[in-house]
Each structure stands twice: as structure tokens, then as C-alpha cells.
Amino acid sequence: MNLYGIVVAAGRGERFGVPKAGLVVQGLSLWQWAVAALEAAGAAGVIVVGEVPGGIPGGARRRDSVAAGMAALPPDATHVLIHDAARPLATPALATAVIVRLAVGDVDGVVPALPLGDTIKRVEGERVVETIQRTGLVAVQTPQGFRLEALRAAHAADADDATDDAQLVERHGGSVVYVPGESTNLKITYPEDLALAEALAP
Ligand code: CTP
Ligand code: MG
């Protein structure tokens, strides 16, 4: 297993109000937190995609930024962890758990996920139209680990957008499993998330 990391740190941060990768939590930029977690878990190298020091240019959609990162991987890479810069609090232990499951060798992808805490409803405008059975639903995080060949094939097979990489692998018929995520591994999406991350950071 020759495992590398890709931290996606491009994007416009429309919901936050500004691009997020350079935001600082306890003295470190979000993208630096993300890189540190993958390095501490043993990634042989980490490629950062986005307008940060040492980063390579991203794409219009998240999946395009991932593709840019994959294109920059060294030829000896066999496995990859894809991680959002917007998740600074994912721990090295979580990345390690993903790697350990991936190393078993029987699946194409591994994602961290947690059961949903809230009741989930479908709405149309202000009207609640349905309560979704929560059983069997999980919320998915990053870092996500893949056999590089499987991720490359999934990207090549389909040009539609996806909010994570596992979705592309699933659509291509690949096998994806989950390991327990971390409740502190929040994603910085809205401005108020930053204060929460500041409070939760180790
Ligand atoms: N990302 C990326 N390239 C894009 C879009 C997103 O590298 N074209 C990265 C972001 O930097 C982030 C992760 O993918 O680390 C998750 O994306 P998201 O939180 O949606 O960030 P933005 O797309 O920037 O925010 P928004 O959707 O609110 O515009
Ligand atoms: Mg986005």
C-alpha cells in the first residue's frame, strides 16, 4: 500500500461568505490542520489543491479539484485519502482507522460516518411533507480512503457532480464501507462553525 493524501482546499465558500481554506483555528489554517492529520497518519505525501502556499490550482466543482489532485500524484501511488480542508478537526486516529480498513484489501473505498442524531424530514417550502426513517442513515465525513485505481475509474466513468468521492465510486458499482466517524469532525460551512471549531480544537 503506497498511500498519499489529497486535501481539497479550493472552492468559493459561498455559504461562509469567503473562501475557507485560509481561515485560522488556533493559529493554524484549515488546510494546514487537514494536511497535518494525513501526515500524522502516515501518508507518504500530501497534495494540496487550492490557492494556498504550495497548492496546485483547483477546479470549478469539488470533484474537479479532486481530479486535479489525482493528476498530480506520483506514479507509485496505489491508495489515496481525500480530505476536505474544511474539516480541520479530523484526528490522525480517524485517518488511521480509514487506512486500516482500506488495508484489509476487500473494498474500493472507506468513509467515516456517524448515525444521524436529529429527526430528518423532507420539506417543500415551509411545509413538512414527510419524516424520513432514520434507521440505516448515516452522515458522512472525510478523510475518505480509496484504491486509486477504483477512484480513477469512477471519475473517468461519469461527469456528473458529486458532493463526495465515495458517491462516484458507488455510482460506478464500487464497494464502499464505513468506519465510525468523529462527532467533533465538523465541517466549516457557515460562519458560526468557525467559533465551534475554535472551541473544540485540541
Ligand atoms: N472544494 C474544492 N474545490 C471546489 C469546491 C470545494 O477544493 N471547487 C473543497 C473545499 O475547499 C472544501 C471541500 O471541498 O474543503 C468541501 O467543499 P465546501 O465545504 O462545499 O466548500 P465550498 O464549495 O468552498 O463552499 P460553498 O459550497 O459554500 O461555496
Ligand atoms: Mg461547495
JSON list of C-alpha atoms and ligand atoms in Angstrom, two decimals:
[
{"chain": "A", "resi": 1, "resn": "MET", "atom": "CA", "xyz": [0.00, 0.00, 0.00]},
{"chain": "A", "resi": 2, "resn": "ASN", "atom": "CA", "xyz": [1.56, 3.25, -1.15]},
{"chain": "A", "resi": 3, "resn": "LEU", "atom": "CA", "xyz": [-0.77, 5.84, 0.27]},
{"chain": "A", "resi": 4, "resn": "TYR", "atom": "CA", "xyz": [-0.89, 9.56, -0.47]},
{"chain": "A", "resi": 5, "resn": "GLY", "atom": "CA", "xyz": [-3.21, 12.34, 0.65]},
{"chain": "A", "resi": 6, "resn": "ILE", "atom": "CA", "xyz": [-5.13, 14.97, -1.28]},
{"chain": "A", "resi": 7, "resn": "VAL", "atom": "CA", "xyz": [-6.50, 17.95, 0.65]},
{"chain": "A", "resi": 8, "resn": "VAL", "atom": "CA", "xyz": [-9.11, 19.84, -1.36]},
{"chain": "A", "resi": 9, "resn": "ALA", "atom": "CA", "xyz": [-8.88, 23.50, -0.41]},
{"chain": "A", "resi": 10, "resn": "ALA", "atom": "CA", "xyz": [-10.34, 25.34, -3.41]},
{"chain": "A", "resi": 11, "resn": "GLY", "atom": "CA", "xyz": [-13.95, 26.46, -3.80]},
{"chain": "A", "resi": 12, "resn": "ARG", "atom": "CA", "xyz": [-15.65, 29.79, -3.25]},
{"chain": "A", "resi": 13, "resn": "GLY", "atom": "CA", "xyz": [-17.04, 29.43, 0.24]},
{"chain": "A", "resi": 14, "resn": "GLU", "atom": "CA", "xyz": [-20.39, 30.81, -0.86]},
{"chain": "A", "resi": 15, "resn": "ARG", "atom": "CA", "xyz": [-22.23, 29.75, 2.28]},
{"chain": "A", "resi": 16, "resn": "PHE", "atom": "CA", "xyz": [-19.47, 31.02, 4.56]},
{"chain": "A", "resi": 17, "resn": "GLY", "atom": "CA", "xyz": [-19.02, 34.29, 2.68]},
{"chain": "A", "resi": 18, "resn": "VAL", "atom": "CA", "xyz": [-15.32, 33.92, 1.77]},
{"chain": "A", "resi": 19, "resn": "PRO", "atom": "CA", "xyz": [-13.11, 31.02, 0.58]},
{"chain": "A", "resi": 20, "resn": "LYS", "atom": "CA", "xyz": [-12.41, 28.95, 3.68]},
{"chain": "A", "resi": 21, "resn": "ALA", "atom": "CA", "xyz": [-9.04, 27.22, 3.37]},
{"chain": "A", "resi": 22, "resn": "GLY", "atom": "CA", "xyz": [-7.05, 30.15, 4.77]},
{"chain": "A", "resi": 23, "resn": "LEU", "atom": "CA", "xyz": [-9.28, 30.65, 7.82]},
{"chain": "A", "resi": 24, "resn": "VAL", "atom": "CA", "xyz": [-7.39, 30.13, 11.05]},
{"chain": "A", "resi": 25, "resn": "VAL", "atom": "CA", "xyz": [-8.26, 27.89, 14.01]},
{"chain": "A", "resi": 26, "resn": "GLN", "atom": "CA", "xyz": [-5.90, 28.08, 16.99]},
{"chain": "A", "resi": 27, "resn": "GLY", "atom": "CA", "xyz": [-3.11, 29.58, 14.91]},
{"chain": "A", "resi": 28, "resn": "LEU", "atom": "CA", "xyz": [-3.21, 27.11, 12.02]},
{"chain": "A", "resi": 29, "resn": "SER", "atom": "CA", "xyz": [-5.01, 27.49, 8.69]},
{"chain": "A", "resi": 30, "resn": "LEU", "atom": "CA", "xyz": [-7.76, 24.97, 7.98]},
{"chain": "A", "resi": 31, "resn": "TRP", "atom": "CA", "xyz": [-5.75, 23.39, 5.17]},
{"chain": "A", "resi": 32, "resn": "GLN", "atom": "CA", "xyz": [-2.73, 23.01, 7.48]},
{"chain": "A", "resi": 33, "resn": "TRP", "atom": "CA", "xyz": [-4.83, 21.11, 10.02]},
{"chain": "A", "resi": 34, "resn": "ALA", "atom": "CA", "xyz": [-6.03, 18.80, 7.27]},
{"chain": "A", "resi": 35, "resn": "VAL", "atom": "CA", "xyz": [-2.52, 18.15, 5.94]},
{"chain": "A", "resi": 36, "resn": "ALA", "atom": "CA", "xyz": [-1.18, 17.50, 9.44]},
{"chain": "A", "resi": 37, "resn": "ALA", "atom": "CA", "xyz": [-3.80, 14.82, 10.15]},
{"chain": "A", "resi": 38, "resn": "LEU", "atom": "CA", "xyz": [-2.97, 12.91, 6.97]},
{"chain": "A", "resi": 39, "resn": "GLU", "atom": "CA", "xyz": [0.77, 13.20, 7.51]},
{"chain": "A", "resi": 40, "resn": "ALA", "atom": "CA", "xyz": [0.47, 12.05, 11.11]},
{"chain": "A", "resi": 41, "resn": "ALA", "atom": "CA", "xyz": [-1.48, 9.00, 9.90]},
{"chain": "A", "resi": 42, "resn": "GLY", "atom": "CA", "xyz": [1.42, 8.06, 7.63]},
{"chain": "A", "resi": 43, "resn": "ALA", "atom": "CA", "xyz": [0.59, 9.43, 4.18]},
{"chain": "A", "resi": 44, "resn": "ALA", "atom": "CA", "xyz": [3.75, 9.30, 2.07]},
{"chain": "A", "resi": 45, "resn": "GLY", "atom": "CA", "xyz": [2.96, 12.79, 0.75]},
{"chain": "A", "resi": 46, "resn": "VAL", "atom": "CA", "xyz": [0.04, 15.21, 0.69]},
{"chain": "A", "resi": 47, "resn": "ILE", "atom": "CA", "xyz": [-1.06, 17.28, -2.30]},
{"chain": "A", "resi": 48, "resn": "VAL", "atom": "CA", "xyz": [-3.00, 20.42, -1.50]},
{"chain": "A", "resi": 49, "resn": "VAL", "atom": "CA", "xyz": [-5.41, 21.70, -4.14]},
{"chain": "A", "resi": 50, "resn": "GLY", "atom": "CA", "xyz": [-6.29, 25.38, -3.87]},
{"chain": "A", "resi": 51, "resn": "GLU", "atom": "CA", "xyz": [-4.85, 28.87, -3.58]},
{"chain": "A", "resi": 52, "resn": "VAL", "atom": "CA", "xyz": [-2.64, 28.22, -0.59]},
{"chain": "A", "resi": 53, "resn": "PRO", "atom": "CA", "xyz": [1.18, 28.19, -0.31]},
{"chain": "A", "resi": 54, "resn": "GLY", "atom": "CA", "xyz": [2.42, 25.17, -2.25]},
{"chain": "A", "resi": 55, "resn": "GLY", "atom": "CA", "xyz": [-1.07, 24.36, -3.54]},
{"chain": "A", "resi": 56, "resn": "ILE", "atom": "CA", "xyz": [-1.99, 23.46, -7.10]},
{"chain": "A", "resi": 57, "resn": "PRO", "atom": "CA", "xyz": [-4.97, 25.08, -8.89]},
{"chain": "A", "resi": 58, "resn": "GLY", "atom": "CA", "xyz": [-8.42, 23.66, -8.14]},
{"chain": "A", "resi": 59, "resn": "GLY", "atom": "CA", "xyz": [-11.41, 23.18, -10.40]},
{"chain": "A", "resi": 60, "resn": "ALA", "atom": "CA", "xyz": [-14.95, 24.53, -10.64]},
{"chain": "A", "resi": 61, "resn": "ARG", "atom": "CA", "xyz": [-16.53, 21.67, -8.66]},
{"chain": "A", "resi": 62, "resn": "ARG", "atom": "CA", "xyz": [-15.12, 19.71, -5.73]},
{"chain": "A", "resi": 63, "resn": "ARG", "atom": "CA", "xyz": [-14.76, 16.66, -7.93]},
{"chain": "A", "resi": 64, "resn": "ASP", "atom": "CA", "xyz": [-12.70, 18.71, -10.40]},
{"chain": "A", "resi": 65, "resn": "SER", "atom": "CA", "xyz": [-10.37, 19.74, -7.60]},
{"chain": "A", "resi": 66, "resn": "VAL", "atom": "CA", "xyz": [-10.01, 16.07, -6.59]},
{"chain": "A", "resi": 67, "resn": "ALA", "atom": "CA", "xyz": [-9.21, 15.22, -10.22]},
{"chain": "A", "resi": 68, "resn": "ALA", "atom": "CA", "xyz": [-6.51, 17.91, -10.26]},
{"chain": "A", "resi": 69, "resn": "GLY", "atom": "CA", "xyz": [-5.05, 16.36, -7.12]},
{"chain": "A", "resi": 70, "resn": "MET", "atom": "CA", "xyz": [-5.11, 12.86, -8.59]},
{"chain": "A", "resi": 71, "resn": "ALA", "atom": "CA", "xyz": [-3.32, 14.09, -11.71]},
{"chain": "A", "resi": 72, "resn": "ALA", "atom": "CA", "xyz": [-0.52, 15.40, -9.51]},
{"chain": "A", "resi": 73, "resn": "LEU", "atom": "CA", "xyz": [0.03, 12.14, -7.58]},
{"chain": "A", "resi": 74, "resn": "PRO", "atom": "CA", "xyz": [3.34, 10.36, -8.07]},
{"chain": "A", "resi": 75, "resn": "PRO", "atom": "CA", "xyz": [3.15, 7.30, -10.34]},
{"chain": "A", "resi": 76, "resn": "ASP", "atom": "CA", "xyz": [3.85, 4.87, -7.49]},
{"chain": "A", "resi": 77, "resn": "ALA", "atom": "CA", "xyz": [0.70, 5.84, -5.55]},
{"chain": "A", "resi": 78, "resn": "THR", "atom": "CA", "xyz": [-1.71, 2.91, -5.03]},
{"chain": "A", "resi": 79, "resn": "HIS", "atom": "CA", "xyz": [-4.12, 4.35, -2.45]},
{"chain": "A", "resi": 80, "resn": "VAL", "atom": "CA", "xyz": [-5.31, 7.82, -1.59]},
{"chain": "A", "resi": 81, "resn": "LEU", "atom": "CA", "xyz": [-7.01, 9.67, 1.24]},
{"chain": "A", "resi": 82, "resn": "ILE", "atom": "CA", "xyz": [-9.20, 12.57, 0.08]},
{"chain": "A", "resi": 83, "resn": "HIS", "atom": "CA", "xyz": [-9.79, 15.15, 2.80]},
{"chain": "A", "resi": 84, "resn": "ASP", "atom": "CA", "xyz": [-11.64, 18.47, 2.96]},
{"chain": "A", "resi": 85, "resn": "ALA", "atom": "CA", "xyz": [-9.63, 21.45, 4.17]},
{"chain": "A", "resi": 86, "resn": "ALA", "atom": "CA", "xyz": [-12.97, 22.47, 5.63]},
{"chain": "A", "resi": 87, "resn": "ARG", "atom": "CA", "xyz": [-12.68, 19.66, 8.24]},
{"chain": "A", "resi": 88, "resn": "PRO", "atom": "CA", "xyz": [-9.78, 20.82, 10.42]},
{"chain": "A", "resi": 89, "resn": "LEU", "atom": "CA", "xyz": [-10.70, 18.67, 13.43]},
{"chain": "A", "resi": 90, "resn": "ALA", "atom": "CA", "xyz": [-10.48, 15.19, 11.90]},
{"chain": "A", "resi": 91, "resn": "THR", "atom": "CA", "xyz": [-7.87, 13.45, 14.03]},
{"chain": "A", "resi": 92, "resn": "PRO", "atom": "CA", "xyz": [-4.90, 11.35, 12.89]},
{"chain": "A", "resi": 93, "resn": "ALA", "atom": "CA", "xyz": [-6.64, 8.45, 14.65]},
{"chain": "A", "resi": 94, "resn": "LEU", "atom": "CA", "xyz": [-9.63, 8.80, 12.32]},
{"chain": "A", "resi": 95, "resn": "ALA", "atom": "CA", "xyz": [-7.39, 8.87, 9.23]},
{"chain": "A", "resi": 96, "resn": "THR", "atom": "CA", "xyz": [-5.61, 5.81, 10.61]},
{"chain": "A", "resi": 97, "resn": "ALA", "atom": "CA", "xyz": [-8.91, 3.96, 11.10]},
{"chain": "A", "resi": 98, "resn": "VAL", "atom": "CA", "xyz": [-9.78, 4.62, 7.46]},
{"chain": "A", "resi": 99, "resn": "ILE", "atom": "CA", "xyz": [-6.35, 3.39, 6.33]},
{"chain": "A", "resi": 100, "resn": "VAL", "atom": "CA", "xyz": [-6.53, 0.25, 8.47]},
{"chain": "A", "resi": 101, "resn": "ARG", "atom": "CA", "xyz": [-9.91, -0.70, 6.98]},
{"chain": "A", "resi": 102, "resn": "LEU", "atom": "CA", "xyz": [-8.69, 0.06, 3.47]},
{"chain": "A", "resi": 103, "resn": "ALA", "atom": "CA", "xyz": [-5.61, -2.09, 4.06]},
{"chain": "A", "resi": 104, "resn": "VAL", "atom": "CA", "xyz": [-7.79, -5.17, 4.53]},
{"chain": "A", "resi": 105, "resn": "GLY", "atom": "CA", "xyz": [-7.96, -5.01, 0.74]},
{"chain": "A", "resi": 106, "resn": "ASP", "atom": "CA", "xyz": [-11.52, -6.16, 0.10]},
{"chain": "A", "resi": 107, "resn": "VAL", "atom": "CA", "xyz": [-13.18, -2.82, -0.72]},
{"chain": "A", "resi": 108, "resn": "ASP", "atom": "CA", "xyz": [-12.71, 0.12, -3.07]},
{"chain": "A", "resi": 109, "resn": "GLY", "atom": "CA", "xyz": [-13.46, 2.87, -0.59]},
{"chain": "A", "resi": 110, "resn": "VAL", "atom": "CA", "xyz": [-13.78, 3.63, 3.12]},
{"chain": "A", "resi": 111, "resn": "VAL", "atom": "CA", "xyz": [-15.65, 6.62, 4.57]},
{"chain": "A", "resi": 112, "resn": "PRO", "atom": "CA", "xyz": [-16.03, 7.84, 8.15]},
{"chain": "A", "resi": 113, "resn": "ALA", "atom": "CA", "xyz": [-19.70, 8.13, 9.09]},
{"chain": "A", "resi": 114, "resn": "LEU", "atom": "CA", "xyz": [-21.95, 8.66, 12.10]},
{"chain": "A", "resi": 115, "resn": "PRO", "atom": "CA", "xyz": [-25.61, 7.80, 12.72]},
{"chain": "A", "resi": 116, "resn": "LEU", "atom": "CA", "xyz": [-27.92, 10.81, 12.49]},
{"chain": "A", "resi": 117, "resn": "GLY", "atom": "CA", "xyz": [-28.87, 12.45, 15.76]},
{"chain": "A", "resi": 118, "resn": "ASP", "atom": "CA", "xyz": [-31.67, 14.67, 14.51]},
{"chain": "A", "resi": 119, "resn": "THR", "atom": "CA", "xyz": [-35.01, 13.58, 13.13]},
{"chain": "A", "resi": 120, "resn": "ILE", "atom": "CA", "xyz": [-34.92, 14.08, 9.37]},
{"chain": "A", "resi": 121, "resn": "LYS", "atom": "CA", "xyz": [-37.90, 15.49, 7.43]},
{"chain": "A", "resi": 122, "resn": "ARG", "atom": "CA", "xyz": [-38.50, 16.32, 3.80]},
{"chain": "A", "resi": 123, "resn": "VAL", "atom": "CA", "xyz": [-39.97, 19.79, 3.25]},
{"chain": "A", "resi": 124, "resn": "GLU", "atom": "CA", "xyz": [-41.48, 21.70, 0.36]},
{"chain": "A", "resi": 125, "resn": "GLY", "atom": "CA", "xyz": [-41.30, 25.41, 1.10]},
{"chain": "A", "resi": 126, "resn": "GLU", "atom": "CA", "xyz": [-42.32, 25.73, 4.75]},
{"chain": "A", "resi": 127, "resn": "ARG", "atom": "CA", "xyz": [-44.46, 22.60, 4.67]},
{"chain": "A", "resi": 128, "resn": "VAL", "atom": "CA", "xyz": [-43.22, 19.36, 6.19]},
{"chain": "A", "resi": 129, "resn": "VAL", "atom": "CA", "xyz": [-44.25, 16.59, 3.82]},
{"chain": "A", "resi": 130, "resn": "GLU", "atom": "CA", "xyz": [-42.50, 13.53, 5.20]},
{"chain": "A", "resi": 131, "resn": "THR", "atom": "CA", "xyz": [-40.42, 12.17, 8.06]},
{"chain": "A", "resi": 132, "resn": "ILE", "atom": "CA", "xyz": [-37.58, 10.04, 6.79]},
{"chain": "A", "resi": 133, "resn": "GLN", "atom": "CA", "xyz": [-36.85, 6.73, 8.55]},
{"chain": "A", "resi": 134, "resn": "ARG", "atom": "CA", "xyz": [-33.58, 7.48, 10.29]},
{"chain": "A", "resi": 135, "resn": "THR", "atom": "CA", "xyz": [-32.64, 3.83, 10.71]},
{"chain": "A", "resi": 136, "resn": "GLY", "atom": "CA", "xyz": [-29.85, 2.94, 8.35]},
{"chain": "A", "resi": 137, "resn": "LEU", "atom": "CA", "xyz": [-28.94, 6.54, 7.54]},
{"chain": "A", "resi": 138, "resn": "VAL", "atom": "CA", "xyz": [-25.51, 7.94, 8.37]},
{"chain": "A", "resi": 139, "resn": "ALA", "atom": "CA", "xyz": [-23.82, 11.31, 7.88]},
{"chain": "A", "resi": 140, "resn": "VAL", "atom": "CA", "xyz": [-20.53, 11.01, 6.03]},
{"chain": "A", "resi": 141, "resn": "GLN", "atom": "CA", "xyz": [-17.27, 12.84, 6.69]},
{"chain": "A", "resi": 142, "resn": "THR", "atom": "CA", "xyz": [-13.74, 13.00, 5.34]},
{"chain": "A", "resi": 143, "resn": "PRO", "atom": "CA", "xyz": [-10.96, 11.78, 5.13]},
{"chain": "A", "resi": 144, "resn": "GLN", "atom": "CA", "xyz": [-12.22, 9.13, 2.68]},
{"chain": "A", "resi": 145, "resn": "GLY", "atom": "CA", "xyz": [-9.84, 6.41, 1.53]},
{"chain": "A", "resi": 146, "resn": "PHE", "atom": "CA", "xyz": [-9.76, 4.69, -1.86]},
{"chain": "A", "resi": 147, "resn": "ARG", "atom": "CA", "xyz": [-7.92, 2.24, -4.03]},
{"chain": "A", "resi": 148, "resn": "LEU", "atom": "CA", "xyz": [-6.58, 4.77, -6.51]},
{"chain": "A", "resi": 149, "resn": "GLU", "atom": "CA", "xyz": [-7.46, 2.60, -9.50]},
{"chain": "A", "resi": 150, "resn": "ALA", "atom": "CA", "xyz": [-11.10, 2.44, -8.39]},
{"chain": "A", "resi": 151, "resn": "LEU", "atom": "CA", "xyz": [-11.33, 6.18, -7.78]},
{"chain": "A", "resi": 152, "resn": "ARG", "atom": "CA", "xyz": [-9.73, 6.95, -11.13]},
{"chain": "A", "resi": 153, "resn": "ALA", "atom": "CA", "xyz": [-12.12, 4.58, -12.93]},
{"chain": "A", "resi": 154, "resn": "ALA", "atom": "CA", "xyz": [-15.11, 6.14, -11.16]},
{"chain": "A", "resi": 155, "resn": "HIS", "atom": "CA", "xyz": [-14.03, 9.64, -12.15]},
{"chain": "A", "resi": 156, "resn": "ALA", "atom": "CA", "xyz": [-13.47, 8.57, -15.76]},
{"chain": "A", "resi": 157, "resn": "ALA", "atom": "CA", "xyz": [-16.85, 6.82, -16.00]},
{"chain": "A", "resi": 158, "resn": "ASP", "atom": "CA", "xyz": [-19.08, 9.74, -15.14]},
{"chain": "A", "resi": 159, "resn": "ALA", "atom": "CA", "xyz": [-19.03, 13.51, -15.49]},
{"chain": "A", "resi": 160, "resn": "ASP", "atom": "CA", "xyz": [-21.90, 14.35, -13.13]},
{"chain": "A", "resi": 161, "resn": "ASP", "atom": "CA", "xyz": [-21.28, 16.24, -9.94]},
{"chain": "A", "resi": 162, "resn": "ALA", "atom": "CA", "xyz": [-20.98, 14.58, -6.55]},
{"chain": "A", "resi": 163, "resn": "THR", "atom": "CA", "xyz": [-20.60, 16.01, -3.06]},
{"chain": "A", "resi": 164, "resn": "ASP", "atom": "CA", "xyz": [-18.06, 13.37, -2.11]},
{"chain": "A", "resi": 165, "resn": "ASP", "atom": "CA", "xyz": [-15.80, 10.88, -3.82]},
{"chain": "A", "resi": 166, "resn": "ALA", "atom": "CA", "xyz": [-17.47, 7.80, -2.43]},
{"chain": "A", "resi": 167, "resn": "GLN", "atom": "CA", "xyz": [-20.61, 8.74, -4.36]},
{"chain": "A", "resi": 168, "resn": "LEU", "atom": "CA", "xyz": [-18.71, 8.48, -7.65]},
{"chain": "A", "resi": 169, "resn": "VAL", "atom": "CA", "xyz": [-17.30, 5.08, -6.67]},
{"chain": "A", "resi": 170, "resn": "GLU", "atom": "CA", "xyz": [-20.76, 3.86, -5.60]},
{"chain": "A", "resi": 171, "resn": "ARG", "atom": "CA", "xyz": [-22.32, 5.01, -8.88]},
{"chain": "A", "resi": 172, "resn": "HIS", "atom": "CA", "xyz": [-19.63, 3.09, -10.75]},
{"chain": "A", "resi": 173, "resn": "GLY", "atom": "CA", "xyz": [-20.50, -0.11, -8.88]},
{"chain": "A", "resi": 174, "resn": "GLY", "atom": "CA", "xyz": [-17.59, 0.02, -6.47]},
{"chain": "A", "resi": 175, "resn": "SER", "atom": "CA", "xyz": [-17.77, -1.24, -2.90]},
{"chain": "A", "resi": 176, "resn": "VAL", "atom": "CA", "xyz": [-17.67, 1.36, -0.15]},
{"chain": "A", "resi": 177, "resn": "VAL", "atom": "CA", "xyz": [-17.84, 0.69, 3.59]},
{"chain": "A", "resi": 178, "resn": "TYR", "atom": "CA", "xyz": [-17.85, 2.98, 6.59]},
{"chain": "A", "resi": 179, "resn": "VAL", "atom": "CA", "xyz": [-15.94, 3.20, 9.83]},
{"chain": "A", "resi": 180, "resn": "PRO", "atom": "CA", "xyz": [-17.16, 5.23, 12.83]},
{"chain": "A", "resi": 181, "resn": "GLY", "atom": "CA", "xyz": [-16.66, 8.95, 12.31]},
{"chain": "A", "resi": 182, "resn": "GLU", "atom": "CA", "xyz": [-15.98, 11.56, 14.97]},
{"chain": "A", "resi": 183, "resn": "SER", "atom": "CA", "xyz": [-18.67, 13.85, 16.37]},
{"chain": "A", "resi": 184, "resn": "THR", "atom": "CA", "xyz": [-16.07, 16.61, 16.68]},
{"chain": "A", "resi": 185, "resn": "ASN", "atom": "CA", "xyz": [-15.14, 16.33, 12.99]},
{"chain": "A", "resi": 186, "resn": "LEU", "atom": "CA", "xyz": [-17.42, 19.16, 11.95]},
{"chain": "A", "resi": 187, "resn": "LYS", "atom": "CA", "xyz": [-17.30, 20.78, 8.54]},
{"chain": "A", "resi": 188, "resn": "ILE", "atom": "CA", "xyz": [-16.80, 24.53, 8.36]},
{"chain": "A", "resi": 189, "resn": "THR", "atom": "CA", "xyz": [-19.71, 25.55, 6.16]},
{"chain": "A", "resi": 190, "resn": "TYR", "atom": "CA", "xyz": [-21.23, 28.65, 7.82]},
{"chain": "A", "resi": 191, "resn": "PRO", "atom": "CA", "xyz": [-19.50, 31.44, 9.79]},
{"chain": "A", "resi": 192, "resn": "GLU", "atom": "CA", "xyz": [-20.75, 30.13, 13.14]},
{"chain": "A", "resi": 193, "resn": "ASP", "atom": "CA", "xyz": [-18.98, 26.82, 12.53]},
{"chain": "A", "resi": 194, "resn": "LEU", "atom": "CA", "xyz": [-15.61, 28.53, 12.95]},
{"chain": "A", "resi": 195, "resn": "ALA", "atom": "CA", "xyz": [-16.24, 29.52, 16.57]},
{"chain": "A", "resi": 196, "resn": "LEU", "atom": "CA", "xyz": [-17.33, 25.96, 17.29]},
{"chain": "A", "resi": 197, "resn": "ALA", "atom": "CA", "xyz": [-14.13, 24.59, 15.75]},
{"chain": "A", "resi": 198, "resn": "GLU", "atom": "CA", "xyz": [-12.06, 27.08, 17.76]},
{"chain": "A", "resi": 199, "resn": "ALA", "atom": "CA", "xyz": [-13.71, 25.83, 20.95]},
{"chain": "A", "resi": 200, "resn": "LEU", "atom": "CA", "xyz": [-13.34, 22.13, 20.06]},
{"chain": "A", "resi": 201, "resn": "ALA", "atom": "CA", "xyz": [-9.78, 22.19, 18.69]},
{"chain": "A", "resi": 202, "resn": "PRO", "atom": "CA", "xyz": [-7.29, 20.31, 20.85]},
{"chain": "B", "resi": 1, "resn": "CTP", "atom": "N1", "xyz": [-13.60, 22.35, -2.68]},
{"chain": "B", "resi": 1, "resn": "CTP", "atom": "C1", "xyz": [-12.63, 22.37, -3.68]},
{"chain": "B", "resi": 1, "resn": "CTP", "atom": "N2", "xyz": [-12.96, 22.78, -4.95]},
{"chain": "B", "resi": 1, "resn": "CTP", "atom": "C2", "xyz": [-14.20, 23.18, -5.24]},
{"chain": "B", "resi": 1, "resn": "CTP", "atom": "C3", "xyz": [-15.22, 23.15, -4.25]},
{"chain": "B", "resi": 1, "resn": "CTP", "atom": "C4", "xyz": [-14.88, 22.73, -2.97]},
{"chain": "B", "resi": 1, "resn": "CTP", "atom": "O1", "xyz": [-11.47, 22.03, -3.41]},
{"chain": "B", "resi": 1, "resn": "CTP", "atom": "N3", "xyz": [-14.47, 23.60, -6.47]},
{"chain": "B", "resi": 1, "resn": "CTP", "atom": "C5", "xyz": [-13.25, 21.90, -1.32]},
{"chain": "B", "resi": 1, "resn": "CTP", "atom": "C6", "xyz": [-13.40, 22.98, -0.28]},
{"chain": "B", "resi": 1, "resn": "CTP", "atom": "O2", "xyz": [-12.20, 23.72, -0.12]},
{"chain": "B", "resi": 1, "resn": "CTP", "atom": "C7", "xyz": [-13.73, 22.21, 0.98]},
{"chain": "B", "resi": 1, "resn": "CTP", "atom": "C8", "xyz": [-14.38, 20.93, 0.45]},
{"chain": "B", "resi": 1, "resn": "CTP", "atom": "O3", "xyz": [-14.12, 20.87, -0.94]},
{"chain": "B", "resi": 1, "resn": "CTP", "atom": "O4", "xyz": [-12.57, 21.88, 1.71]},
{"chain": "B", "resi": 1, "resn": "CTP", "atom": "C9", "xyz": [-15.87, 20.90, 0.73]},
{"chain": "B", "resi": 1, "resn": "CTP", "atom": "O5", "xyz": [-16.49, 21.92, 0.00]},
{"chain": "B", "resi": 1, "resn": "CTP", "atom": "P1", "xyz": [-17.44, 23.03, 0.60]},
{"chain": "B", "resi": 1, "resn": "CTP", "atom": "O6", "xyz": [-17.45, 22.98, 2.08]},
{"chain": "B", "resi": 1, "resn": "CTP", "atom": "O7", "xyz": [-18.72, 22.97, -0.14]},
{"chain": "B", "resi": 1, "resn": "CTP", "atom": "O8", "xyz": [-16.62, 24.38, 0.20]},
{"chain": "B", "resi": 1, "resn": "CTP", "atom": "P2", "xyz": [-17.05, 25.48, -0.85]},
{"chain": "B", "resi": 1, "resn": "CTP", "atom": "O9", "xyz": [-17.51, 24.81, -2.11]},
{"chain": "B", "resi": 1, "resn": "CTP", "atom": "O10", "xyz": [-15.92, 26.43, -0.95]},
{"chain": "B", "resi": 1, "resn": "CTP", "atom": "O11", "xyz": [-18.26, 26.19, -0.11]},
{"chain": "B", "resi": 1, "resn": "CTP", "atom": "P3", "xyz": [-19.72, 26.52, -0.72]},
{"chain": "B", "resi": 1, "resn": "CTP", "atom": "O12", "xyz": [-20.28, 25.21, -1.22]},
{"chain": "B", "resi": 1, "resn": "CTP", "atom": "O13", "xyz": [-20.47, 27.11, 0.42]},
{"chain": "B", "resi": 1, "resn": "CTP", "atom": "O14", "xyz": [-19.47, 27.51, -1.84]},
{"chain": "B", "resi": 2, "resn": "MG", "atom": "MG", "xyz": [-19.26, 23.55, -2.10]}
]
